C-alpha angles and dihedrals in degrees: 000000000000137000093263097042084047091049092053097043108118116217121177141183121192135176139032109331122192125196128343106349129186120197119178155156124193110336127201112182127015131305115198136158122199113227126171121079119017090224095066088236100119133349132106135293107220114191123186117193143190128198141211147249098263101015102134118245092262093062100036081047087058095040103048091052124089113243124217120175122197117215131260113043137214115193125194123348123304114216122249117260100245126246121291087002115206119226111228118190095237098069088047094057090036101057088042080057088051097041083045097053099034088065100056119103101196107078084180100055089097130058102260097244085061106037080063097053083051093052101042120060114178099193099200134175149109118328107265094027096117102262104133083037081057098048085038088056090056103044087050099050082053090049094053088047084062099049089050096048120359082195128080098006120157095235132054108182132015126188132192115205118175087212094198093135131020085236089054080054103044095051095044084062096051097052086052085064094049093050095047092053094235123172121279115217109238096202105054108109095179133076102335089203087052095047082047101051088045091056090052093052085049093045088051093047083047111029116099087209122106118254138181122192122195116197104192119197105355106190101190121026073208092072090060096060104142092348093089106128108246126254095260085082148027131274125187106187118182121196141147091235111089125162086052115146081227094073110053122117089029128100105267113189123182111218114207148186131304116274109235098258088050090053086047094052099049089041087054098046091044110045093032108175087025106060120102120174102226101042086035093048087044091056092039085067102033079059094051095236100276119156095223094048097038075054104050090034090053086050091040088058098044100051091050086046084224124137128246097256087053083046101050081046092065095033087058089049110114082202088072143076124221097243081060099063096045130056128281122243089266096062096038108141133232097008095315110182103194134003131272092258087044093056097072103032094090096053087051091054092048101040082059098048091061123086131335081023119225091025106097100056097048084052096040079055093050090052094042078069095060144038114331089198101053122003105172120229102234094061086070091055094046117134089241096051097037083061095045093044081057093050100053104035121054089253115119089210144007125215122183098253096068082046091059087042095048079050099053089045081062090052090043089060096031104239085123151017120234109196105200092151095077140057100260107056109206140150112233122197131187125261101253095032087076090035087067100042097046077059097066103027081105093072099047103035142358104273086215102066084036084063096045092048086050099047089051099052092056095042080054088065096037103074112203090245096067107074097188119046124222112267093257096045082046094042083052093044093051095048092054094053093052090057111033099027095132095035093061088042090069104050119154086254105040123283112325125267080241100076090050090046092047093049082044097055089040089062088042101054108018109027148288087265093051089064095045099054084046093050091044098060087040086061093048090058093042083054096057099036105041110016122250096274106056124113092252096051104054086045080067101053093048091051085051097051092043080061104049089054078058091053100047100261091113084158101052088044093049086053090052100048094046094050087047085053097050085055094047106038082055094051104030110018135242091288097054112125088223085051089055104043087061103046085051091062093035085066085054101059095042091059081046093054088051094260089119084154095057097049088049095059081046100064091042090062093044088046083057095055090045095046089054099028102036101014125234087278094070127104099230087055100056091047088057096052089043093062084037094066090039088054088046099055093040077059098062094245095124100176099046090052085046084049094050091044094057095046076058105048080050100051094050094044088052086043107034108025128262087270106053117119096241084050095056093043098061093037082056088043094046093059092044091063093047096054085043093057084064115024114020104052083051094047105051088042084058096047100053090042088058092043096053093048096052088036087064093054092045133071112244087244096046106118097222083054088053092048092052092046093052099046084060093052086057097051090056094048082042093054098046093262095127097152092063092037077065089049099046085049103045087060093043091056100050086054097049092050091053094037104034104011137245091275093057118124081220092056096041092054091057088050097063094041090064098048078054094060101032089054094052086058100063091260098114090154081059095055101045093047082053088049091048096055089052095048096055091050091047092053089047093062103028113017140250093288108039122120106256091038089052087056096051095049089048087057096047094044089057094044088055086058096041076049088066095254091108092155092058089032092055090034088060096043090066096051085057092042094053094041081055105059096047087051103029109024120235118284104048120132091247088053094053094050100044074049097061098041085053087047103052092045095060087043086059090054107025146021113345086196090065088045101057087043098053082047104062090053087053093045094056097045083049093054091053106040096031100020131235101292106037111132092241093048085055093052083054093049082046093061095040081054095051096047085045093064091035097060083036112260098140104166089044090060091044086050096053091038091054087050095047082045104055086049099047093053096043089044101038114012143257091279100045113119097234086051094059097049102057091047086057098050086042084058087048105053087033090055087052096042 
């Protein structure tokens, strides 16, 4: 019978009818009715079906029998909790929402937008953080709620789906609507499982009943076009992809790592007898903290029956890959279905298949090289990797927006985090993340040219002018080095100047022994890769001794050198610029190991080559002769360093010019030891014998003694002795904190003398240690906010920056300069300058327009609250002056600098430092315009 026959049929049922009555004719589908409770909590579903002439036996099976479905209703399998689960606060907030929300009765009690936020949770993060253990955990605690009371629960029906296809999902779906015995349509002619799936999504918009529907893994949102459960009921979806548009108006939760105590106490219910705080706090962060890891690690340990400090031994082993230190397929834990390395495999794969496709592996690579906490953004649009990015994909050419699109395709499948939000932009990556991805950088791409790209981009954003790196460029930089350190050995053109600068900047802001022990291993590897006598090798010895001199082993550093120059006199001669480079610093560390003498004779010898080789004129040869009359005079022998002072003065005159900088230095110079031959010697013995004489008759907290005792730390400052200026002051100071106390102004000025004084010397840690301590007194008795604290912290702030760590330095100056305008105003002089300091720093790493133009705002609001000519007017003026010649305004620097000039000479005189310095910056930029 057709649609139309069946249409027009007449059926009819008359008189009085008692009970359940059928009445029909020919019927084609199901006809059901639900009885039981009026509430719609519990009851039957009773289905009576019909079938048709041709439907198989399978279908005419299903739909002769009586269905009866018992509420409430479990669908697919829910995985086992692992072993010694840990609880996370998140899953227990999480299921009291979804307890909360499921018993309510009024759908409509909350504005739509946010009744769906409530009733979709996309639980996202990194492979291995927990999120199907989450969703596990959820499902579990409902399912206990059953098994306690099967009545008045606030869930009806759950359903797992591993949501890893849309066809996984559709078909899922479709087997819910079988179980729940609902109604096939008779009539359908098209995909049954389709028509299935589709009835379920109807059943969950309608029903009255309480679902919850649980989409684990979902690989693609994609995959969930026109399948999202709809608002009636709840949704929990977990996923690696996260920033999808697909996503917007739900609950999106990032799941992350252990906390520490979470990692101790898994590590302590897994490995028992095994389990030890300090190695297993120590594994816990050399694994990042990541759930899936702490458990195959755990499994890992106690199949091989090792400890955790053996097995942090083997996972630190370069030798190794990562798949060798973590269980096979065949010993996975708690129903692990793929290996850590494997985890994360899939997401590579599709992150790279995005657009623009075959990007996103080649950079993860990149990144797997550097810092895993802060890799900042420019470094992936640097020149160098852009072309390397064009050599090794089948893209012409590489601009930087497919690079930030191959990035956030990183981010989407949470391989990465790309931090946009603060100041510093920069992509982070997990540990072993990198870990996995540097194993297998062999089969996609030659390390080697990975290293090199790598090395180039952050030279690219460490000018040759800044000696000490900021901490992220010189975490990036060190982390290059660890795992590339032969490779950039071997470069095509000998090691890269990476690896020198690192050990340098390592000497400069940490310590001299910090660069020896760098140096050091640099020479191990040097050793292996290239042999001990090549160029490079012996570079490196020459950079290591340079460095041991630094840190005190002059000895050790004098035996190094003179076995290097035996090598190198035999191979290159006694001219060679490498030979002479090496004896110039032998002569250093000779004078370093107390054989003045020696060094002496040395530079002599060395002043000899570069007269005949370079003439008096060069630059190298008055330098020489410049450390040859200090070391003169150190020695004791007055009138040859006065000699040798004066065959210099004559040569730079004769060279550079009566005028130059360097000239009228040494002449300066030359009549101050002269005057000190007679005077000063004199006058400082005087001094300390005075002060010996009145310190006996004084107590050592007697204020006239500490007077005495810091005059004559400033005579010695005053004198060049820095070294004893440190002295006097350090026992100063220990005086003044047991007489005075820490918090006295007396003590605190000697503090920052001495960080004065430390920092001149090249020992800016020192200082800032020094300015620290001051700062904290100073807090304890002002504030935070208080004038004189203001200033210290300013000056901290800016000898963190001269220190090489710019970003914290000028992150610190804003605190003080917003604190300072709320305390000060302004336009106080303390303002302004904490102004300008803020200012110049950002010129240095950003934009120098800006920066002019944020100067000459500042200069204006200088010349009418300090005047024209104030010093620190004229400083402004200065660094105007010096943006002005960087973005290429020459004749506007020469024009500021002739200004600051014509002040400073009429202010402070031809000779005055600052004066000469300025004439000396006004040649330079002259000599350019």
């Amino acid at each position: 019978m057709g649609q139309a026959e069946r249409r027009a049929s007449f059926n009819s049922l008359s008189g009085r009818v008692f009970g359940l009555s059928v009445q029909a004719g020919e019927i084609y589908g199901d006809v059901y009715f639900h009885s039981g409770a009026q509430d719609g909590r519990a009851g039957t579903v009773w289905d009576f079906v019909s079938s048709k002439p041709g439907d198989d036996r399978e279908t005419a099976d299903r739909q002769a029998a009586r269905k009866q479905v018992d509420w409430p209703v479990l669908v697919g399998v829910v995985p086992q909790l692992a072993s010694s689960f840990q609880q996370r606060a998140l899953s227990e907030e999480l299921g009291t929402e979804l307890e909360r929300e499921c018993s309510q009765d009024d759908k409509q009690s909350v504005p739509e937008e946010e009744q769906r936020r409530r009733r979709h949770h996309v639980l996202t993060g990194l492979g291995g953080a927990g999120k199907t253990q989450l969703a596990a955990q959820l499902a579990q605690r409902f399912i206990r709620q059953w098994r306690q009371d099967r009545d008045g629960q606030p869930l009806d029906l759950l359903v797992w789906i591993t949501a890893d296809s849309r066809d996984a999902i559709v078909n899922s779906y479709a087997r819910v609507a079988d179980k729940l015995g609902l109604p096939e349509e008779d009539d359908f002619d098209g995909d049954t499982t389709a028509n299935r799936c589709q009835q379920f999504l109807t059943w969950m918009e309608t029903t009255s009943r309480r679902w919850l529907i649980i989409l684990d893994d979902l690989q693609s949102p994609r995959d969930l076009n026109g399948l999202w459960p709809p608002d009636a009921g709840h949704t929990i979806v977990t996923t690696r992809r996260r920033g999808e548009p697909a996503f917007d108006g739900r609950h999106v939760i990032e799941v992350g790592l252990f906390g520490r105590q979470e990692s101790l106490n898994y590590f302590r219910a897994k490995l028992g007898d095994r389990y030890q705080a300090e190695d297993a706090t120590k594994l816990a962060d050399d694994l990042g903290h990541l759930p899936l890891a702490l458990a195959q690690a755990a499994a890992y340990i106690a199949t091989r029956g090792i400890t955790c400090s053996e097995y942090r031994r083997r996972l630190a082993d370069k030798r190794r890959r990562l798949a060798d230190v973590f269980p096979d397929d065949e010993g996975l834990p708690d129903e692990h279905k793929t290996t850590l390395a494997a985890t994360w495999s899939l997401s590579i794969h599709a992150a790279n298949q995005l657009r623009p496709a075959g990007l996103a592996r080649p950079l993860l690579e990149l990144a797997s090289l550097l810092d895993g906490n802060g890799i900042p953004l420019e470094v992936f649009t640097a020149p160098p990797v852009l072309d390397h990015l064009s050599a090794i994909t089948s893209y012409e050419v590489i601009d930087a927006e497919q690079v930030e699109g191959a990035l956030s395709n990183l981010h989407r499948l949470s391989l990465a985090t790309r931090d946009t939000a603060s100041w510093y932009r920069r992509l982070r990556v997990h540990a072993l993340v990198q870990r996995t991805t540097r194993d297998d950088i062999p089969q996609h791409q030659p390390l080697d040219a990975l290293a090199w790209c790598a090395a180039e981009a952050l030279m690219r954003r460490w000018p040759e002018d800044i000696p000490i790196p900021g901490r992220e460029l010189a975490d990036n930089a060190n982390n290059l080095e660890r795992h590339t350190r032969r490779e950039l050995l071997q470069g095509p053109e000998g090691a890269h100047t990476l690896l020198y600068r690192l050990g340098r900047s390592k000497g400069r802001s940490e310590s001299p022994g910090s660069a020896v022990v760098y140096f050091e291993r640099l020479l191990d590897e040097s050793i292996r890769a290239l042999g001990d006598q090549h160029t490079d090798t012996l570079i490196i010895r020459y950079a290591l001794a340079g460095w041991r001199r630094r840190a005190g082993e002059a000895s050790a550093a004098v035996a190094e050198l003179e076995d290097v120059l035996a090598f190198v006199l035999a191979r290159f001669g006694h001219q060679d610029q490498l030979t002479l480079i090496i004896r110039h610093e032998l002569a250093h560390c000779r004078r370093a190991d107390g054989h003045v003498s020696g060094a002496i004779a040395e530079m002599e010898e060395l002043l000899a080559v570069h007269l005949q080789e370079l003439g008096p004129k060069n630059t190298t040869t008055l330098i020489t002769r410049r450390y040859l009359a200090d070391w003169r005079a150190e020695d004791g022998d007055i009138p040859a360093a006065i000699a040798e002072l004066e065959e210099l003065l004559a040569a730079q005159r004769h060279a550079l010019g009566p005028d130059h900088t360097a000239t009228v230095k040494t002449q300066d110079d030359l009549e101050e030891w002269r005057d000190r031959g007679k005077q000063l010697a004199q006058a400082i013995g005087e001094l300390d014998e005075i002060a010996v004489a009145r310190l006996k008759l004084l107590t050592p907290d007697n204020t006239a003694a500490l007077t005495l005792r810091r005059n004559l730390a400033r005579w010695r400052d005053w004198a060049g002795d820095l070294a004893g200026a440190i002295t006097q002051l350090e026992k100063l100071l220990t005086t003044q904190r047991q007489a005075c106390g820490g918090e006295n102004p007396a003590t605190l000025l000697t503090r920052r003398h001495l960080a004065s004084c430390r920092s001149r010397t090249g020992d800016l840690s020192g200082a800032i240690r020094e300015l620290e301590a001051a700062l904290e007194a100073q807090i304890q008795v002002h504030g935070t906010d208080h004038r004189s604290t203001l200033a210290v912290r300013h000056h901290v702030a800016f000898t963190r920056a001269e220190s090489g760590d710019v970003p914290e330095g000028a992150m610190q100056l804003e605190e003080v300069l917003a604190s300072q305008l709320q305390t000060l105003g302004p336009r106080d002089p303390d303002t302004l300058a904490t102004r300008h300091s803020l200012i110049f720093l950002r010129g240095l790493t950003g934009d120098a327009d800006v920066a002019i133009t944020e100067l000459e705002e500042l200069l204006t609001e200088r010349i009418a609250v300090l005047g024209p000519a104030s010093p620190v007017t004229l400083t402004t003026r200065h660094s105007l002056a010096f943006f002005r010649g960087q973005t290429g305004d020459v004749t506007g620097a020469v024009s500021e600098l002739e200004t600051v000039l014509a002040a400073q000479r009429e202010i402070r005189g031809d000779r005055h430092p600052d004066t000469l310095a300025t004439q000396q910056d006004l040649e330079y930029w002259r000599d350019l315009n």
